[in-house]
PDB file of C-alpha atoms in Angstrom:
ATOM      1  CA  UNK A  18      17.161 -17.236   0.338  1.00 70.00           C
ATOM      2  CA  UNK A  19      19.480 -14.275   0.824  1.00 78.00           C
ATOM      3  CA  UNK A  20      17.998 -11.239   2.553  1.00 78.00           C
ATOM      4  CA  UNK A  21      19.195  -7.699   1.811  1.00 72.00           C
ATOM      5  CA  UNK A  22      19.952  -5.211   4.577  1.00 72.00           C
ATOM      6  CA  UNK A  23      16.552  -3.538   4.033  1.00 69.00           C
ATOM      7  CA  UNK A  24      14.720  -6.823   4.757  1.00 73.00           C
ATOM      8  CA  UNK A  25      13.765  -7.756   1.181  1.00 73.00           C
ATOM      9  CA  UNK A  26      15.005 -10.853  -0.616  1.00 83.00           C
ATOM     10  CA  UNK A  27      18.136  -9.925  -2.610  1.00 83.00           C
ATOM     11  CA  UNK A  28      16.496 -10.827  -5.943  1.00 83.00           C
ATOM     12  CA  UNK A  29      13.718  -8.279  -5.255  1.00 83.00           C
ATOM     13  CA  UNK A  30      16.311  -5.595  -4.505  1.00 82.00           C
ATOM     14  CA  UNK A  31      18.082  -6.270  -7.807  1.00 80.00           C
ATOM     15  CA  UNK A  32      14.796  -6.280  -9.724  1.00 81.00           C
ATOM     16  CA  UNK A  33      13.899  -2.902  -8.227  1.00 83.00           C
ATOM     17  CA  UNK A  34      17.354  -1.503  -9.027  1.00 84.00           C
ATOM     18  CA  UNK A  35      18.292  -1.164  -5.354  1.00 85.00           C
ATOM     19  CA  UNK A  36      21.585  -1.891  -3.609  1.00 83.00           C
ATOM     20  CA  UNK A  37      21.062  -4.961  -1.369  1.00 82.00           C
ATOM     21  CA  UNK A  38      24.070  -4.052   0.811  1.00 82.00           C
ATOM     22  CA  UNK A  39      22.774  -0.544   1.583  1.00 81.00           C
ATOM     23  CA  UNK A  40      19.959  -0.366   4.166  1.00 78.00           C
ATOM     24  CA  UNK A  41      19.116   3.155   2.911  1.00 80.00           C
ATOM     25  CA  UNK A  42      18.473   1.891  -0.628  1.00 82.00           C
ATOM     26  CA  UNK A  43      14.679   1.600  -0.505  1.00 83.00           C
ATOM     27  CA  UNK A  44      11.619   1.614  -2.688  1.00 87.00           C
ATOM     28  CA  UNK A  45       8.886   3.737  -1.134  1.00 89.00           C
ATOM     29  CA  UNK A  46       5.299   4.668  -1.938  1.00 93.00           C
ATOM     30  CA  UNK A  47       3.376   7.505  -0.260  1.00 93.00           C
ATOM     31  CA  UNK A  48      -0.328   8.083  -0.743  1.00 92.00           C
ATOM     32  CA  UNK A  49      -1.900  11.369   0.280  1.00 89.00           C
ATOM     33  CA  UNK A  50      -5.645  10.842   0.396  1.00 80.00           C
ATOM     34  CA  UNK A  51      -8.143  12.974   2.270  1.00 78.00           C
ATOM     35  CA  UNK A  52     -11.836  12.154   1.719  1.00 74.00           C
ATOM     36  CA  UNK A  53     -13.316  14.631  -0.727  1.00 75.00           C
ATOM     37  CA  UNK A  54      -9.945  15.450  -2.269  1.00 83.00           C
ATOM     38  CA  UNK A  55      -7.986  13.985  -5.179  1.00 90.00           C
ATOM     39  CA  UNK A  56      -5.598  11.153  -4.175  1.00 93.00           C
ATOM     40  CA  UNK A  57      -1.919  11.813  -4.824  1.00 96.00           C
ATOM     41  CA  UNK A  58       0.461   8.876  -5.193  1.00 97.00           C
ATOM     42  CA  UNK A  59       4.211   9.450  -4.888  1.00 96.00           C
ATOM     43  CA  UNK A  60       6.807   6.730  -5.366  1.00 96.00           C
ATOM     44  CA  UNK A  61      10.558   6.510  -5.606  1.00 93.00           C
ATOM     45  CA  UNK A  62      12.137   5.383  -8.880  1.00 94.00           C
ATOM     46  CA  UNK A  63      15.448   4.179 -10.243  1.00 91.00           C
ATOM     47  CA  UNK A  64      16.698   5.290 -13.665  1.00 93.00           C
ATOM     48  CA  UNK A  65      16.564   2.406 -16.124  1.00 92.00           C
ATOM     49  CA  UNK A  66      13.575   0.711 -14.483  1.00 93.00           C
ATOM     50  CA  UNK A  67       9.947   0.825 -15.616  1.00 96.00           C
ATOM     51  CA  UNK A  68       6.940   1.139 -13.304  1.00 96.00           C
ATOM     52  CA  UNK A  69       3.215   0.407 -13.349  1.00 98.00           C
ATOM     53  CA  UNK A  70       0.646   2.041 -11.055  1.00 98.00           C
ATOM     54  CA  UNK A  71      -2.376  -0.108 -10.261  1.00 97.00           C
ATOM     55  CA  UNK A  72      -5.578   0.605  -8.350  1.00 97.00           C
ATOM     56  CA  UNK A  73      -8.448  -1.354  -6.820  1.00 96.00           C
ATOM     57  CA  UNK A  74     -11.553  -0.817  -4.733  1.00 93.00           C
ATOM     58  CA  UNK A  75     -11.062  -4.267  -3.175  1.00 92.00           C
ATOM     59  CA  UNK A  76      -7.865  -6.253  -2.836  1.00 92.00           C
ATOM     60  CA  UNK A  77      -8.960  -8.961  -5.287  1.00 91.00           C
ATOM     61  CA  UNK A  78      -9.546  -6.847  -8.387  1.00 92.00           C
ATOM     62  CA  UNK A  79      -6.603  -4.707  -9.596  1.00 97.00           C
ATOM     63  CA  UNK A  80      -6.608  -2.564 -12.739  1.00 96.00           C
ATOM     64  CA  UNK A  81      -3.838  -0.567 -14.382  1.00 97.00           C
ATOM     65  CA  UNK A  82      -4.040   3.161 -13.754  1.00 97.00           C
ATOM     66  CA  UNK A  83      -0.798   3.969 -15.646  1.00 97.00           C
ATOM     67  CA  UNK A  84       1.821   1.683 -17.236  1.00 98.00           C
ATOM     68  CA  UNK A  85       5.272   1.991 -18.811  1.00 98.00           C
ATOM     69  CA  UNK A  86       6.345   4.777 -16.469  1.00 97.00           C
ATOM     70  CA  UNK A  87      10.090   5.352 -16.937  1.00 97.00           C
ATOM     71  CA  UNK A  88      12.171   5.653 -13.781  1.00 96.00           C
ATOM     72  CA  UNK A  89      14.046   8.925 -13.399  1.00 95.00           C
ATOM     73  CA  UNK A  90      15.968   8.357 -10.175  1.00 92.00           C
ATOM     74  CA  UNK A  91      13.640  10.810  -8.421  1.00 94.00           C
ATOM     75  CA  UNK A  92      10.222  10.541  -6.795  1.00 95.00           C
ATOM     76  CA  UNK A  93       7.289  10.654  -9.201  1.00 96.00           C
ATOM     77  CA  UNK A  94       3.866  12.119  -8.432  1.00 96.00           C
ATOM     78  CA  UNK A  95       0.612  10.884  -9.949  1.00 96.00           C
ATOM     79  CA  UNK A  96      -2.803  12.362  -9.271  1.00 96.00           C
ATOM     80  CA  UNK A  97      -5.837  10.092  -9.564  1.00 95.00           C
ATOM     81  CA  UNK A  98      -8.391  12.395 -11.195  1.00 94.00           C
ATOM     82  CA  UNK A  99     -11.149   9.802 -11.387  1.00 93.00           C
ATOM     83  CA  UNK A 100     -14.444  10.524  -9.653  1.00 91.00           C
ATOM     84  CA  UNK A 101     -14.128   8.448  -6.482  1.00 87.00           C
ATOM     85  CA  UNK A 102     -17.013  10.051  -4.571  1.00 84.00           C
ATOM     86  CA  UNK A 103     -19.077   6.825  -4.502  1.00 87.00           C
ATOM     87  CA  UNK A 104     -16.114   4.573  -3.639  1.00 85.00           C
ATOM     88  CA  UNK A 105     -15.863   3.571   0.042  1.00 86.00           C
ATOM     89  CA  UNK A 106     -12.154   2.705  -0.217  1.00 87.00           C
ATOM     90  CA  UNK A 107      -9.424   2.743  -2.839  1.00 90.00           C
ATOM     91  CA  UNK A 108      -6.065   0.956  -2.898  1.00 94.00           C
ATOM     92  CA  UNK A 109      -2.909   1.578  -4.914  1.00 96.00           C
ATOM     93  CA  UNK A 110       0.182  -0.465  -5.632  1.00 95.00           C
ATOM     94  CA  UNK A 111       3.273   0.104  -7.737  1.00 95.00           C
ATOM     95  CA  UNK A 112       5.096  -2.601  -9.670  1.00 93.00           C
ATOM     96  CA  UNK A 113       8.650  -2.307 -10.987  1.00 91.00           C
ATOM     97  CA  UNK A 114       9.986  -4.273 -13.958  1.00 86.00           C
TER      98      UNK A 114
END
């Protein structure tokens, strides 16, 4: 299996719309979450790719928070406005297709 300069398999770089020969070509997700405040999820995108934001309260049960998000080439911000006051932990992941 070929590995890109950023450490991912080359096929994953191509799927994400990244350049496998450029170590600075990365997919990144940032989550700003302070207890008692609304979680903010920011992720990088590539124009021409589509993204899905998923969430879970345990790592075995994922649900779609938002789907068919068009890539713009910029970072996108999503705010999770659900009432999470009774949730001890929350997880997020972003898929690209």
